[in-house]
PDB file of C-alpha atoms in Angstrom:
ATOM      1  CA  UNK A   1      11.697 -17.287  21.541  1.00 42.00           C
ATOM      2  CA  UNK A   2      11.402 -16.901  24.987  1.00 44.00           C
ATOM      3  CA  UNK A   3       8.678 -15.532  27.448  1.00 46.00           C
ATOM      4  CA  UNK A   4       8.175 -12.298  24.957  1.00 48.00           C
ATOM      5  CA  UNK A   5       7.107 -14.258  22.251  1.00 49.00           C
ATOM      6  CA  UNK A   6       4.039 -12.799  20.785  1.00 51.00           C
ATOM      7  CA  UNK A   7       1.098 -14.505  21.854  1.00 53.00           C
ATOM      8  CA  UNK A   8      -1.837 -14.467  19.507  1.00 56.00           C
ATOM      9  CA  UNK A   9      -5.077 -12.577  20.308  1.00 52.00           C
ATOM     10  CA  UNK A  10      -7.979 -13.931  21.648  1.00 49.00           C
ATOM     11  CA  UNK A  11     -10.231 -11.641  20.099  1.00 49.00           C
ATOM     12  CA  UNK A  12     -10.170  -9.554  16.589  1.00 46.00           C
ATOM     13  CA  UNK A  13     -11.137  -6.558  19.307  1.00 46.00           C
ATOM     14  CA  UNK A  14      -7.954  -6.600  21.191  1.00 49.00           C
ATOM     15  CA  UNK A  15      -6.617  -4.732  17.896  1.00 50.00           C
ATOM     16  CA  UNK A  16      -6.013  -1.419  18.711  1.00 46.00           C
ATOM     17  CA  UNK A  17      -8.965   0.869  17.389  1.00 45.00           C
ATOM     18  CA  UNK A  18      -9.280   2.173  13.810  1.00 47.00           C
ATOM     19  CA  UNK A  19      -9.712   5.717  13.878  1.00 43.00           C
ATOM     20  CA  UNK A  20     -13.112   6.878  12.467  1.00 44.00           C
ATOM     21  CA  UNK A  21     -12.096  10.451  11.679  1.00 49.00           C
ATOM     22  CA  UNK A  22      -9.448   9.870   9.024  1.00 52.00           C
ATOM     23  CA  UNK A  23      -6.669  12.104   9.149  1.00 60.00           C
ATOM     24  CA  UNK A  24      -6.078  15.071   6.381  1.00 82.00           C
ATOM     25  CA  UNK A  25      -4.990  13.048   3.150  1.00 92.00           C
ATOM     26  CA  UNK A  26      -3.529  14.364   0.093  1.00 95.00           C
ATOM     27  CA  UNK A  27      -4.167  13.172  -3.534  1.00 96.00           C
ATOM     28  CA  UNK A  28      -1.989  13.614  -7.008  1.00 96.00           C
ATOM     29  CA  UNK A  29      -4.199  12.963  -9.833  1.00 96.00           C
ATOM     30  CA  UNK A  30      -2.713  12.410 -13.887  1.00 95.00           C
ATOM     31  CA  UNK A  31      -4.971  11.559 -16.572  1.00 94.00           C
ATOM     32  CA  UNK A  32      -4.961  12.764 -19.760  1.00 91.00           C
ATOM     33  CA  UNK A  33      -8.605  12.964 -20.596  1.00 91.00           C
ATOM     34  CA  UNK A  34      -9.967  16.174 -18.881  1.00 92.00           C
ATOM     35  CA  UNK A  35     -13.137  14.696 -18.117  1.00 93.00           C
ATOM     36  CA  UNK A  36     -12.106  11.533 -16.487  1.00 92.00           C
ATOM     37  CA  UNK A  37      -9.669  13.345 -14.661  1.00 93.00           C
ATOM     38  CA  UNK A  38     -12.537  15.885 -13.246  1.00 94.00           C
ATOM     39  CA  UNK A  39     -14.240  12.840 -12.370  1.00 94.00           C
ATOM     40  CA  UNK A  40     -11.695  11.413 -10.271  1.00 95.00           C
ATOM     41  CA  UNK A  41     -11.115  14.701  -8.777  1.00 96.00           C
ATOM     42  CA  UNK A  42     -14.452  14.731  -7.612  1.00 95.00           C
ATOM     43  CA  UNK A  43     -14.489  11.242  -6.285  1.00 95.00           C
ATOM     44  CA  UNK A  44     -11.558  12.220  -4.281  1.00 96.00           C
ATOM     45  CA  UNK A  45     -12.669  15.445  -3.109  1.00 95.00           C
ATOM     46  CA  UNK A  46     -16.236  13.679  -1.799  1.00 94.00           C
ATOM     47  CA  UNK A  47     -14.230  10.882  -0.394  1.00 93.00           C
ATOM     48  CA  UNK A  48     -12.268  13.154   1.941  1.00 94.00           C
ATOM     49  CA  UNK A  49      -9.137  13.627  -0.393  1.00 95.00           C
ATOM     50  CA  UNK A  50      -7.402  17.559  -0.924  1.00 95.00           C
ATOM     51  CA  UNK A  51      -6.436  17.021  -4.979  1.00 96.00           C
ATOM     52  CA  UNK A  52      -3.397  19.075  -4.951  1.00 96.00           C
ATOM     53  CA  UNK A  53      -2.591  18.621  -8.348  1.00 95.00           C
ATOM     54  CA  UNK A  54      -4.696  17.394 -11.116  1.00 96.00           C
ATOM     55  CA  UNK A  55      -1.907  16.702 -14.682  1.00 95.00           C
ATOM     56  CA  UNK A  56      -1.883  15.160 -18.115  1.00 93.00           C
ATOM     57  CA  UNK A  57       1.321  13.580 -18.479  1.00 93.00           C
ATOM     58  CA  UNK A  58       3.504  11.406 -16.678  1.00 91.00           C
ATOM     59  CA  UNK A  59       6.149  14.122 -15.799  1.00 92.00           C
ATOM     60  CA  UNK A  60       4.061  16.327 -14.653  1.00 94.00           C
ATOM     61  CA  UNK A  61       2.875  13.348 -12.626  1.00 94.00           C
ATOM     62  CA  UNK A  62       6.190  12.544 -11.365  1.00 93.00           C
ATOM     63  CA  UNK A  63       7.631  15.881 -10.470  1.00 94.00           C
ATOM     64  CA  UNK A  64       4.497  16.888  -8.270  1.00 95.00           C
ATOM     65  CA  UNK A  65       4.711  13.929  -6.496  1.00 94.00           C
ATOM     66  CA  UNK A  66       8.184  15.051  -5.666  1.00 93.00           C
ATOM     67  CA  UNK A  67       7.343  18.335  -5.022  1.00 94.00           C
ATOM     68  CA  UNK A  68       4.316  17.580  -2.906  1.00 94.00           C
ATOM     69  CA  UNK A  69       4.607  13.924  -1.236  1.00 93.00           C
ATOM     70  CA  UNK A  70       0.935  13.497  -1.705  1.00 95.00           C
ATOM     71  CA  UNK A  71      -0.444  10.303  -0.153  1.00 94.00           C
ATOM     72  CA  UNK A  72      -1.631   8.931  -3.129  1.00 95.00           C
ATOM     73  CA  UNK A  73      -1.126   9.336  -6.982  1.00 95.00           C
ATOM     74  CA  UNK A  74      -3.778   8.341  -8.869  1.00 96.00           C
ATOM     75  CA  UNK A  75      -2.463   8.226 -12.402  1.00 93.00           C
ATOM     76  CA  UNK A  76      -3.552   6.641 -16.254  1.00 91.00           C
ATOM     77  CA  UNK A  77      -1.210   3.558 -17.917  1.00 87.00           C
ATOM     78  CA  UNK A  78      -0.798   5.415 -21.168  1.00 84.00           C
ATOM     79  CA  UNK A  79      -0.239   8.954 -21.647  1.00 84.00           C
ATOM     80  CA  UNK A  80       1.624  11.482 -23.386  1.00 83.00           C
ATOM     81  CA  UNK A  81       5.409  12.875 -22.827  1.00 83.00           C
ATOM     82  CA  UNK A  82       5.885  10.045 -19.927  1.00 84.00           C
ATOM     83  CA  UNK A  83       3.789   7.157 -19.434  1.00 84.00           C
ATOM     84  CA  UNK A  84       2.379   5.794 -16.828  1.00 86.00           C
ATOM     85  CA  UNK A  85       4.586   2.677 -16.175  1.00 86.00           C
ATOM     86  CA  UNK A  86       7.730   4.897 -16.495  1.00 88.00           C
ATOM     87  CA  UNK A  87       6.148   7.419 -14.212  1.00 90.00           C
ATOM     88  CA  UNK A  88       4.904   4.986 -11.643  1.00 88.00           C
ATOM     89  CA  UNK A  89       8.615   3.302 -11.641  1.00 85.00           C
ATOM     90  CA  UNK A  90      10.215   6.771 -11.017  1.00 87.00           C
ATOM     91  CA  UNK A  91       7.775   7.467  -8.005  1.00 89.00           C
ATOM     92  CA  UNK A  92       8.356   4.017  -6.454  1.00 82.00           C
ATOM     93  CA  UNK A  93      12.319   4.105  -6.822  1.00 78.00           C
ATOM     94  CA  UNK A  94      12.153   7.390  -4.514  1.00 80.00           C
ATOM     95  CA  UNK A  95       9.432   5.824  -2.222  1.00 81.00           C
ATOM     96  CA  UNK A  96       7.499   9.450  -2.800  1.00 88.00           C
ATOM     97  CA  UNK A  97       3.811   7.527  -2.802  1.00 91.00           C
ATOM     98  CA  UNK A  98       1.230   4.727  -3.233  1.00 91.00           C
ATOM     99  CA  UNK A  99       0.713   4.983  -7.389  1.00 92.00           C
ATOM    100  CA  UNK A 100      -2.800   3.605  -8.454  1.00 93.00           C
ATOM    101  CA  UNK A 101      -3.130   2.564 -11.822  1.00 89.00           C
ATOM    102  CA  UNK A 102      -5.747   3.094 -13.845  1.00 90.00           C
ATOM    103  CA  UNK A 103      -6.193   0.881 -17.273  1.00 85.00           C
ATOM    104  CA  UNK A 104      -8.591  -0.638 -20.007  1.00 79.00           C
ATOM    105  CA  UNK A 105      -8.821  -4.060 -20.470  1.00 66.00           C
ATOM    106  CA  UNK A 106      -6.827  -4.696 -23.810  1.00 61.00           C
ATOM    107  CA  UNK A 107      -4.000  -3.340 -21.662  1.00 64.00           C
ATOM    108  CA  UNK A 108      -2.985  -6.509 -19.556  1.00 65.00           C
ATOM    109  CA  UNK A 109       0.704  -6.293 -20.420  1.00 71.00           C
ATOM    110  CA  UNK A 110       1.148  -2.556 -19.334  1.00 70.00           C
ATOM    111  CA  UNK A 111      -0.728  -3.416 -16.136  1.00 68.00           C
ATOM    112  CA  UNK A 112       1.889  -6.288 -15.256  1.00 71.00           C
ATOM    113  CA  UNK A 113       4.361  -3.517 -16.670  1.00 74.00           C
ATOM    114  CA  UNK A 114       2.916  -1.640 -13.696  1.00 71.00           C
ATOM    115  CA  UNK A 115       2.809  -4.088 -11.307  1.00 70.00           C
ATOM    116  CA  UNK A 116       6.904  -4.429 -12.290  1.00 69.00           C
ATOM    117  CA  UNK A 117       7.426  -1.248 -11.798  1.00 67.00           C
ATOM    118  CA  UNK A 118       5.866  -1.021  -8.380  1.00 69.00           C
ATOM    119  CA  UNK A 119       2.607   0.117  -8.785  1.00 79.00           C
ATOM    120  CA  UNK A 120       0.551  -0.368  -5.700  1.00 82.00           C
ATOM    121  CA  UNK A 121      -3.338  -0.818  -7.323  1.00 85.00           C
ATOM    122  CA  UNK A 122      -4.978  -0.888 -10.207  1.00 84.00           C
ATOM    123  CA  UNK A 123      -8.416  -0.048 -11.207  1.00 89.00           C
ATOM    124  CA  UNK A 124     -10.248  -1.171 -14.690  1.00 86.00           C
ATOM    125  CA  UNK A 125     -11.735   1.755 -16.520  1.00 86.00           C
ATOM    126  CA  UNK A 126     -14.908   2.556 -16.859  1.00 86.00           C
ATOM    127  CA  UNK A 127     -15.047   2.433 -12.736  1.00 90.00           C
ATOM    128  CA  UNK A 128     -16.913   3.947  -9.796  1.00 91.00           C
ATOM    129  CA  UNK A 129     -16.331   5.038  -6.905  1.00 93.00           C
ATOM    130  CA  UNK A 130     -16.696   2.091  -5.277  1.00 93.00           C
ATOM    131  CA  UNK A 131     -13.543   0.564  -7.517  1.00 92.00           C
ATOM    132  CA  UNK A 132     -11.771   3.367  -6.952  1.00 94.00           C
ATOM    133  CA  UNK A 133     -11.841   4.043  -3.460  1.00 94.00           C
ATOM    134  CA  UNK A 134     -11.217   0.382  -1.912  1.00 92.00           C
ATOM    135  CA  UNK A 135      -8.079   0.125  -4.607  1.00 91.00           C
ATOM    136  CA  UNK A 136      -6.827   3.592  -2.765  1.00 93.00           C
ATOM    137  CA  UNK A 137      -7.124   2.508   0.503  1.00 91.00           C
ATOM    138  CA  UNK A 138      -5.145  -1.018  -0.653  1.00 87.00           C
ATOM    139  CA  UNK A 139      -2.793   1.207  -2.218  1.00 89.00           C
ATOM    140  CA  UNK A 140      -1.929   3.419   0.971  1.00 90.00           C
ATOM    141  CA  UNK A 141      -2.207   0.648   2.902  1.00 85.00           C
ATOM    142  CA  UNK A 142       0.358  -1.647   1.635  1.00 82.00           C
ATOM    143  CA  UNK A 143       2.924   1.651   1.053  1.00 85.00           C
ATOM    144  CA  UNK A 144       2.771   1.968   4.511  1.00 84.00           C
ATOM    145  CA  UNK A 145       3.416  -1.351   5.286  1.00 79.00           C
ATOM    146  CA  UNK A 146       6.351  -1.671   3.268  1.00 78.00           C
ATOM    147  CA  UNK A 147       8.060   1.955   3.754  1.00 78.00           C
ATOM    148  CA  UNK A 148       7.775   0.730   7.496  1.00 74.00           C
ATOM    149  CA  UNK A 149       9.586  -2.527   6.866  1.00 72.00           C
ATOM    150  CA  UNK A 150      12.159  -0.995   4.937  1.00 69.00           C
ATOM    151  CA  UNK A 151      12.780   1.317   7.343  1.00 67.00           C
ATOM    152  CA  UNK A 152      13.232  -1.571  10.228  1.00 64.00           C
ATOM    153  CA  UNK A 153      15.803  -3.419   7.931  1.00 60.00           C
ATOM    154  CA  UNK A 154      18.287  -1.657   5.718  1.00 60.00           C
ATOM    155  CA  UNK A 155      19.820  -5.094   3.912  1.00 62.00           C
ATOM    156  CA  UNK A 156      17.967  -5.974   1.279  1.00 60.00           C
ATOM    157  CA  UNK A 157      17.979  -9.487   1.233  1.00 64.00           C
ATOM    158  CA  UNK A 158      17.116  -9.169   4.585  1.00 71.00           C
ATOM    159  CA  UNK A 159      13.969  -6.897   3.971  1.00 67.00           C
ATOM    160  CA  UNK A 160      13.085  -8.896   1.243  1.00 72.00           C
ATOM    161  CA  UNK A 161      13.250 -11.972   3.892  1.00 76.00           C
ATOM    162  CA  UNK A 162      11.541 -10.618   6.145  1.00 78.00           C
ATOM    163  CA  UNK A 163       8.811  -9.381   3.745  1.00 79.00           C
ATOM    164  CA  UNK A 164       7.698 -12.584   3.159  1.00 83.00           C
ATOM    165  CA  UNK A 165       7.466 -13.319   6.150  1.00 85.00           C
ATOM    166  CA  UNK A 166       5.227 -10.626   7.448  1.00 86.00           C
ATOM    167  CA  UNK A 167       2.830 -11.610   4.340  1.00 87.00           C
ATOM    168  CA  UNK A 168       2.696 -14.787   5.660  1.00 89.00           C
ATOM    169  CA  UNK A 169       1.702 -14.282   8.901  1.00 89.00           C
ATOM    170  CA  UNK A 170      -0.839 -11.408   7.496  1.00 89.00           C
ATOM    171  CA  UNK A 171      -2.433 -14.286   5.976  1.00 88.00           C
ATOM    172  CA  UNK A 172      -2.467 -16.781   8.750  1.00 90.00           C
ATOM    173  CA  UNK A 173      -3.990 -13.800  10.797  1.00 90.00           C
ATOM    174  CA  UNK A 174      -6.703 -13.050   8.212  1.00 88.00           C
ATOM    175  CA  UNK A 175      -7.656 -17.077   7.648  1.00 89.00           C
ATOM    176  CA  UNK A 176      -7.515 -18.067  11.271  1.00 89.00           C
ATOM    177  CA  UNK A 177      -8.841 -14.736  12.868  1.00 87.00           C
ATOM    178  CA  UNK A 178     -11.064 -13.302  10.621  1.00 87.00           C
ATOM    179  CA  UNK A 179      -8.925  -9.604  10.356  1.00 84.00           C
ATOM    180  CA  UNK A 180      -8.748  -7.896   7.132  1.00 83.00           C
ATOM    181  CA  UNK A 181      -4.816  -6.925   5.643  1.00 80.00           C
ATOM    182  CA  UNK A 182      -4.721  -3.591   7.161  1.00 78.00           C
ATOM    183  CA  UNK A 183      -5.938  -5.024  10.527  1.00 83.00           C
ATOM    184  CA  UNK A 184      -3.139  -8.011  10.802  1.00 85.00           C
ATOM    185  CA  UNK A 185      -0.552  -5.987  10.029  1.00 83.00           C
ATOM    186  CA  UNK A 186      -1.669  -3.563  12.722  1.00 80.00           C
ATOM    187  CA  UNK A 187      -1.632  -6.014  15.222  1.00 87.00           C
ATOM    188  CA  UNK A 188       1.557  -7.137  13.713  1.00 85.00           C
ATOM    189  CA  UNK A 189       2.737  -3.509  14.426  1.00 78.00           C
ATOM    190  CA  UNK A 190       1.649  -3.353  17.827  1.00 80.00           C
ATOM    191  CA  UNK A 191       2.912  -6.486  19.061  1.00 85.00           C
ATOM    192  CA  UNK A 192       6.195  -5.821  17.993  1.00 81.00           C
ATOM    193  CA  UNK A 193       6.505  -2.431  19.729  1.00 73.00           C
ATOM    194  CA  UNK A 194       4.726  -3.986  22.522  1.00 78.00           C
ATOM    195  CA  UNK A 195       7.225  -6.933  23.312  1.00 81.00           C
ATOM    196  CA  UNK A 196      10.120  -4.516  21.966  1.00 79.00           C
ATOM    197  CA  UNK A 197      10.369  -7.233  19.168  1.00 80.00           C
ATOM    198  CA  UNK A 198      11.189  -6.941  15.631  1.00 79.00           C
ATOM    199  CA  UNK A 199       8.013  -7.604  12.799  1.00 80.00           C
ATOM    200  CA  UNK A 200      10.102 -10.354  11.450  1.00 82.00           C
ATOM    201  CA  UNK A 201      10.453 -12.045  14.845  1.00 86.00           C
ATOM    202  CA  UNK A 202       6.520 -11.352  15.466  1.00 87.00           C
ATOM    203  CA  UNK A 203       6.000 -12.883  11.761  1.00 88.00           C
ATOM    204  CA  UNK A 204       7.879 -16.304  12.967  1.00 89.00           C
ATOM    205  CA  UNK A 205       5.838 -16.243  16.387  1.00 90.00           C
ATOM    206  CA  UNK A 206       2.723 -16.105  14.423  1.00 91.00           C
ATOM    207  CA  UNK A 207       3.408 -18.917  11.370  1.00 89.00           C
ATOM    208  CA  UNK A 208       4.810 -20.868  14.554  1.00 88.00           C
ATOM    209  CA  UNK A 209       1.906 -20.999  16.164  1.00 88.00           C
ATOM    210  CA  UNK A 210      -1.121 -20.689  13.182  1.00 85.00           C
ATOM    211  CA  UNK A 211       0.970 -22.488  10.368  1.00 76.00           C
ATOM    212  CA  UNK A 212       4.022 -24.608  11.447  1.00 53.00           C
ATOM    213  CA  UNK A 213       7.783 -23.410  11.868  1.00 43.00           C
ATOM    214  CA  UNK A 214       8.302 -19.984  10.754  1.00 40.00           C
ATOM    215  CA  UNK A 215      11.488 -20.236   8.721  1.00 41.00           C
ATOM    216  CA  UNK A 216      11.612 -21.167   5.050  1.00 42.00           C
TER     217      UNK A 216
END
């Protein structure tokens, strides 16, 4: 590195601002029990959400999230025509959106199923809104962060690379400065348009200076 390496901040406030007004967000919701899926509708909806399409089945689930590029898809593990595993894989091979999960507990091996097939979240029924919410936000959250990687780095054993690199330093940031996920890999962000600097390069400056050398 040389004199724009990333230096570290002093302070968790010299992160650039979260905004408070949340910009317009859009929300695909499939479940196939009507009531459930009226709940989560309504937990959306009072969380700031437009539902723009509420389905029971996994295509349905799948072709509105082409259709529409929501910001989230909310969807259940099992249901009828296409489940939710097979959906959630379709939606994550075209990058169209953050897919929550939503599952019982006897279902373990669907949700690792999920997890597999690229699922972002996953929420235990019965939830709240408090379950539901946070495991949105997580959900959007790391989408971004990885649709913004990929984008940075076509190769994929370089974006894979360089993936685990950024997590490391996301954690180095959170342990040694106190920021949540979001917040390090904002500051992450920033620095490297900042010091016109790749994230990867950013990553290394970090685990260089919080955790020992940067490469693996």
């Amino acid at each position: 590195m040389t004199d724009d390496t990333a230096s570290l901040p002093d302070d968790p406030q010299d992160l650039p601002p979260q905004e408070e007004d949340r910009p317009h967000r859009t929300a695909v919701v499939a479940e196939d029990e009507s009531l459930i899926r009226m709940d989560i509708v309504e937990t959306l909806t009072e969380a700031g959400f437009e539902v723009v399409a509420a389905v029971g089945d996994g295509e349905s689930a799948v072709t509105k999230a082409r259709e529409l590029r929501p910001d989230v898809v909310v969807m259940d593990v099992k249901m009828p025509q296409t489940d939710g595993v097979t959906a959630a894989e379709r939606i994550g091979e075209d990058s169209l959106a953050p897919v929550v999960m939503l599952t019982a507990f006897s279902q373990a091996e669907l949700v690792e199923r999920a997890r597999d097939a690229g699922a972002m979240a996953y929420v235990v029924k019965p939830f709240t809104p408090a379950d539901l919410l946070p495991a949105i936000e997580i959900a959007i959250s790391r989408f971004t962060q990885i649709t913004q990687l990929e984008s940075e780095i076509q190769d994929l054993g370089e974006r894979f690379e360089t993936r685990k690199r950024v997590d490391r330093a996301k954690g180095l940031l959170q342990t040694n400065m106190g920021l949540s996920e979001p917040e390090a890999f904002r500051w992450i962000q920033k620095t490297s348009m900042d010091r016109r600097l790749t994230m990867r390069e950013v990553a290394d400056a970090v685990v260089d200076q919080l955790g020992g050398s940067g490469k693996d």
